mmCIF file of C-alpha atoms in Angstrom:
data_model
loop_
_atom_site.group_PDB
_atom_site.id
_atom_site.type_symbol
_atom_site.label_atom_id
_atom_site.label_comp_id
_atom_site.label_asym_id
_atom_site.label_seq_id
_atom_site.Cartn_x
_atom_site.Cartn_y
_atom_site.Cartn_z
ATOM 1 C CA CYS A 1 85.152 -167.575 105.746
ATOM 2 C CA THR A 2 85.130 -164.608 102.871
ATOM 3 C CA VAL A 3 86.231 -162.178 105.428
ATOM 4 C CA PHE A 4 89.555 -164.078 106.237
ATOM 5 C CA ALA A 5 90.091 -164.530 102.725
ATOM 6 C CA GLU A 6 90.045 -161.147 101.960
ATOM 7 C CA SER A 7 92.187 -160.430 104.585
ATOM 8 C CA ASP A 8 94.626 -163.094 103.504
ATOM 9 C CA MET A 9 94.470 -161.811 100.075
ATOM 10 C CA ILE A 10 95.491 -158.550 101.060
ATOM 11 C CA HIS A 11 98.093 -159.567 103.364
ATOM 12 C CA LYS A 12 99.641 -161.455 100.119
ATOM 13 C CA GLN A 13 99.470 -158.497 98.004
ATOM 14 C CA GLN A 14 101.266 -156.297 100.591
ATOM 15 C CA MET A 15 103.738 -159.116 100.876
ATOM 16 C CA GLY A 16 104.474 -158.711 97.022
ATOM 17 C CA HIS A 17 103.151 -162.015 95.825
ATOM 18 C CA ARG A 18 101.910 -161.770 92.271
ATOM 19 C CA THR A 19 97.978 -161.279 91.612
ATOM 20 C CA GLU A 20 97.918 -164.416 89.461
ATOM 21 C CA ASP A 21 99.338 -166.256 92.241
ATOM 22 C CA ILE A 22 96.837 -164.972 95.066
ATOM 23 C CA VAL A 23 93.651 -165.670 92.652
ATOM 24 C CA TYR A 24 95.105 -169.298 91.984
ATOM 25 C CA GLY A 25 95.772 -170.088 95.635
ATOM 26 C CA LEU A 26 91.800 -168.514 96.202
ATOM 27 C CA CYS A 27 90.818 -171.366 93.161
ATOM 28 C CA GLN A 28 92.694 -173.792 95.331
ATOM 29 C CA ALA A 29 90.721 -172.934 98.379
ATOM 30 C CA LEU A 30 87.348 -173.055 96.982
ATOM 31 C CA VAL A 31 88.249 -176.497 95.519
ATOM 32 C CA ARG A 32 89.488 -177.752 98.885
ATOM 33 C CA ASN A 33 86.141 -176.252 100.316
ATOM 34 C CA TYR A 34 83.937 -177.470 97.811
ATOM 35 C CA LEU A 35 85.443 -181.520 98.446
ATOM 36 C CA ASN A 36 85.380 -181.244 102.009
ATOM 37 C CA ASN A 37 81.757 -180.267 102.139
ATOM 38 C CA VAL A 38 79.704 -181.016 99.041
ATOM 39 C CA GLY A 39 81.998 -183.770 98.175
ATOM 40 C CA LEU A 40 82.321 -185.104 101.496
ATOM 41 C CA GLY A 41 81.839 -188.920 101.803
ATOM 42 C CA LYS A 42 81.633 -189.225 98.037
ATOM 43 C CA ASP A 43 84.253 -191.260 95.938
ATOM 44 C CA ILE A 44 85.078 -189.015 93.343
ATOM 45 C CA LYS A 45 86.801 -190.633 90.298
ATOM 46 C CA PRO A 46 87.176 -190.606 86.735
ATOM 47 C CA LEU A 47 85.324 -189.899 84.377
ATOM 48 C CA ILE A 48 84.851 -186.613 85.855
ATOM 49 C CA VAL A 49 82.570 -184.247 83.954
ATOM 50 C CA PHE A 50 82.758 -180.722 85.408
ATOM 51 C CA GLN A 51 79.311 -178.718 84.451
ATOM 52 C CA GLY A 52 77.809 -175.533 85.555
ATOM 53 C CA GLY A 53 78.815 -171.909 85.119
ATOM 54 C CA VAL A 54 81.638 -172.065 87.473
ATOM 55 C CA ALA A 55 83.280 -174.216 84.831
ATOM 56 C CA PHE A 56 83.767 -171.127 82.912
ATOM 57 C CA ASN A 57 86.577 -170.495 85.434
ATOM 58 C CA GLN A 58 89.569 -172.205 84.098
ATOM 59 C CA GLY A 59 91.449 -171.693 87.092
ATOM 60 C CA ILE A 60 89.046 -173.612 89.126
ATOM 61 C CA VAL A 61 89.155 -176.511 86.482
ATOM 62 C CA LYS A 62 93.043 -176.599 86.607
ATOM 63 C CA ALA A 63 92.879 -176.639 90.896
ATOM 64 C CA LEU A 64 90.218 -179.519 90.716
ATOM 65 C CA GLN A 65 92.120 -181.320 88.133
ATOM 66 C CA GLU A 66 95.325 -181.073 90.240
ATOM 67 C CA GLU A 67 93.551 -181.513 93.935
ATOM 68 C CA LEU A 68 91.815 -184.940 92.385
ATOM 69 C CA ASN A 69 94.852 -185.694 90.217
ATOM 70 C CA ALA A 70 92.323 -186.892 87.291
ATOM 71 C CA GLU A 71 91.234 -185.190 83.927
ATOM 72 C CA ILE A 72 88.505 -182.926 84.256
ATOM 73 C CA ILE A 73 86.038 -182.788 81.235
ATOM 74 C CA VAL A 74 84.282 -179.363 80.491
ATOM 75 C CA PRO A 75 81.786 -180.194 77.731
ATOM 76 C CA PRO A 76 80.496 -177.698 75.566
ATOM 77 C CA HIS A 77 77.077 -175.938 77.016
ATOM 78 C CA HIS A 78 78.426 -176.679 80.489
ATOM 79 C CA GLU A 79 76.383 -174.173 81.845
ATOM 80 C CA VAL A 80 72.811 -175.376 80.947
ATOM 81 C CA MET A 81 73.287 -179.080 81.587
ATOM 82 C CA GLY A 82 71.382 -179.012 84.845
ATOM 83 C CA ALA A 83 68.484 -176.849 83.260
ATOM 84 C CA ILE A 84 68.632 -179.583 80.383
ATOM 85 C CA GLY A 85 68.705 -182.304 83.058
ATOM 86 C CA ALA A 86 65.991 -180.866 84.937
ATOM 87 C CA ALA A 87 63.694 -180.393 81.873
ATOM 88 C CA LEU A 88 64.247 -183.990 81.002
ATOM 89 C CA LEU A 89 63.336 -185.086 84.645
ATOM 90 C CA ALA A 90 60.141 -183.020 84.252
ATOM 91 C CA HIS A 91 59.172 -184.461 81.007
ATOM 92 C CA GLU A 92 59.877 -187.831 82.338
ATOM 93 C CA GLU A 93 57.547 -187.257 85.164
ATOM 94 C CA MET A 94 54.885 -185.561 83.359
ATOM 95 C CA VAL A 95 54.609 -188.684 80.842
ATOM 96 C CA ASN A 96 54.732 -191.427 83.360
ATOM 97 C CA ASN A 97 52.550 -189.793 85.574
ATOM 98 C CA ASN A 98 49.909 -188.538 82.961
ATOM 99 C CA ASN A 99 50.573 -184.954 84.328
ATOM 100 C CA GLY A 100 49.515 -182.045 82.042
ATOM 101 C CA SER A 101 51.752 -179.384 81.798
ATOM 102 C CA LYS A 102 51.361 -175.858 82.479
ATOM 103 C CA PHE A 103 53.769 -174.781 79.453
ATOM 104 C CA LYS A 104 51.881 -172.143 77.526
ATOM 105 C CA GLY A 105 53.860 -173.068 74.271
ATOM 106 C CA PHE A 106 56.606 -171.233 72.277
ATOM 107 C CA GLY A 107 54.437 -168.996 70.708
ATOM 108 C CA ILE A 108 53.992 -167.221 74.012
ATOM 109 C CA SER A 109 55.947 -164.212 72.948
ATOM 110 C CA GLU A 110 53.423 -163.590 70.083
ATOM 111 C CA VAL A 111 50.578 -163.155 72.784
ATOM 112 C CA LYS A 112 49.416 -159.662 73.176
ATOM 113 C CA TYR A 113 49.094 -159.011 76.444
ATOM 114 C CA HIS A 114 47.344 -155.531 77.744
ATOM 115 C CA THR A 115 48.881 -153.729 80.746
ATOM 116 C CA SER A 116 47.226 -150.716 82.274
ATOM 117 C CA SER A 117 47.318 -149.030 85.530
ATOM 118 C CA PHE A 118 45.008 -147.335 88.146
ATOM 119 C CA GLU A 119 45.030 -145.317 91.418
ATOM 120 C CA CYS A 120 43.623 -147.110 94.498
ATOM 121 C CA LYS A 121 41.559 -145.338 96.470
ATOM 122 C CA ALA A 122 41.025 -147.735 99.220
ATOM 123 C CA CYS A 123 43.494 -145.919 101.529
ATOM 124 C CA PRO A 124 45.384 -142.264 101.712
ATOM 125 C CA ASN A 125 48.575 -144.064 100.412
ATOM 126 C CA GLN A 126 46.718 -143.882 96.494
ATOM 127 C CA CYS A 127 49.068 -146.505 95.070
ATOM 128 C CA GLU A 128 49.303 -146.877 91.594
ATOM 129 C CA ILE A 129 48.222 -150.520 90.780
ATOM 130 C CA ALA A 130 49.765 -152.102 87.413
ATOM 131 C CA GLN A 131 47.714 -154.832 86.032
ATOM 132 C CA LEU A 132 48.509 -157.434 83.149
ATOM 133 C CA SER A 133 45.303 -158.848 81.125
ATOM 134 C CA LEU A 134 44.792 -161.042 78.630
ATOM 135 C CA ASN A 135 41.466 -161.505 76.581
ATOM 136 C CA GLY A 136 40.012 -159.020 78.959
ATOM 137 C CA GLN A 137 40.753 -161.427 82.035
ATOM 138 C CA VAL A 138 42.863 -159.971 85.017
ATOM 139 C CA LEU A 139 45.893 -161.963 84.940
ATOM 140 C CA ALA A 140 48.050 -160.120 87.757
ATOM 141 C CA ARG A 141 47.914 -157.320 89.661
ATOM 142 C CA TRP A 142 51.002 -155.077 91.788
ATOM 143 C CA GLY A 143 52.500 -152.024 92.954
ATOM 144 C CA GLY A 144 50.282 -151.498 96.153
ATOM 145 C CA ARG A 145 51.946 -150.512 99.390
ATOM 146 C CA CYS A 146 49.893 -153.194 101.334
ATOM 147 C CA ASP A 147 48.686 -156.492 99.985
ATOM 148 C CA LEU A 148 45.129 -155.668 98.891
ATOM 149 C CA TRP A 149 46.059 -155.935 95.077
ATOM 150 C CA GLU A 150 48.824 -158.807 95.283
ATOM 151 C CA ARG A 151 46.351 -161.548 95.683
ATOM 152 C CA SER A 152 45.516 -163.612 92.466
ATOM 153 C CA PRO A 153 42.652 -162.059 90.673
ATOM 154 C CA SER A 154 40.641 -165.103 90.552
ATOM 155 C CA SER A 155 40.572 -165.478 94.159
#
């Protein structure tokens, strides 16, 4: 529990333990927690590749290496490997099942959207409603205190 961990860390500081030792102890606790929850029942053996943003934390990498008694490989671009994998799976699903894509294309940033706003007079709130349009077609509206303008303009 975070509250107990914080309390323990404060107690260790008051006892004169070095900050780096306290932080490393926290890394070890996080690794044990991960292995006892997410890793429970899984046979983790080499080759171990550590991906995701947490792999930036060298203390966690070291603690994981010590806990598993194995080399931990942190590949380049580890922070986006999950996103790349998800994109590959989505592409495979799209190709294999002949599904279309809602992807608007890499040139989407060049599209000239029009933004505008108006004051809603449907009730005493008189909310300012923002509106996004493309080629004269309203794509979205937002900003009301009620849900009058929150539904899709096409519905």
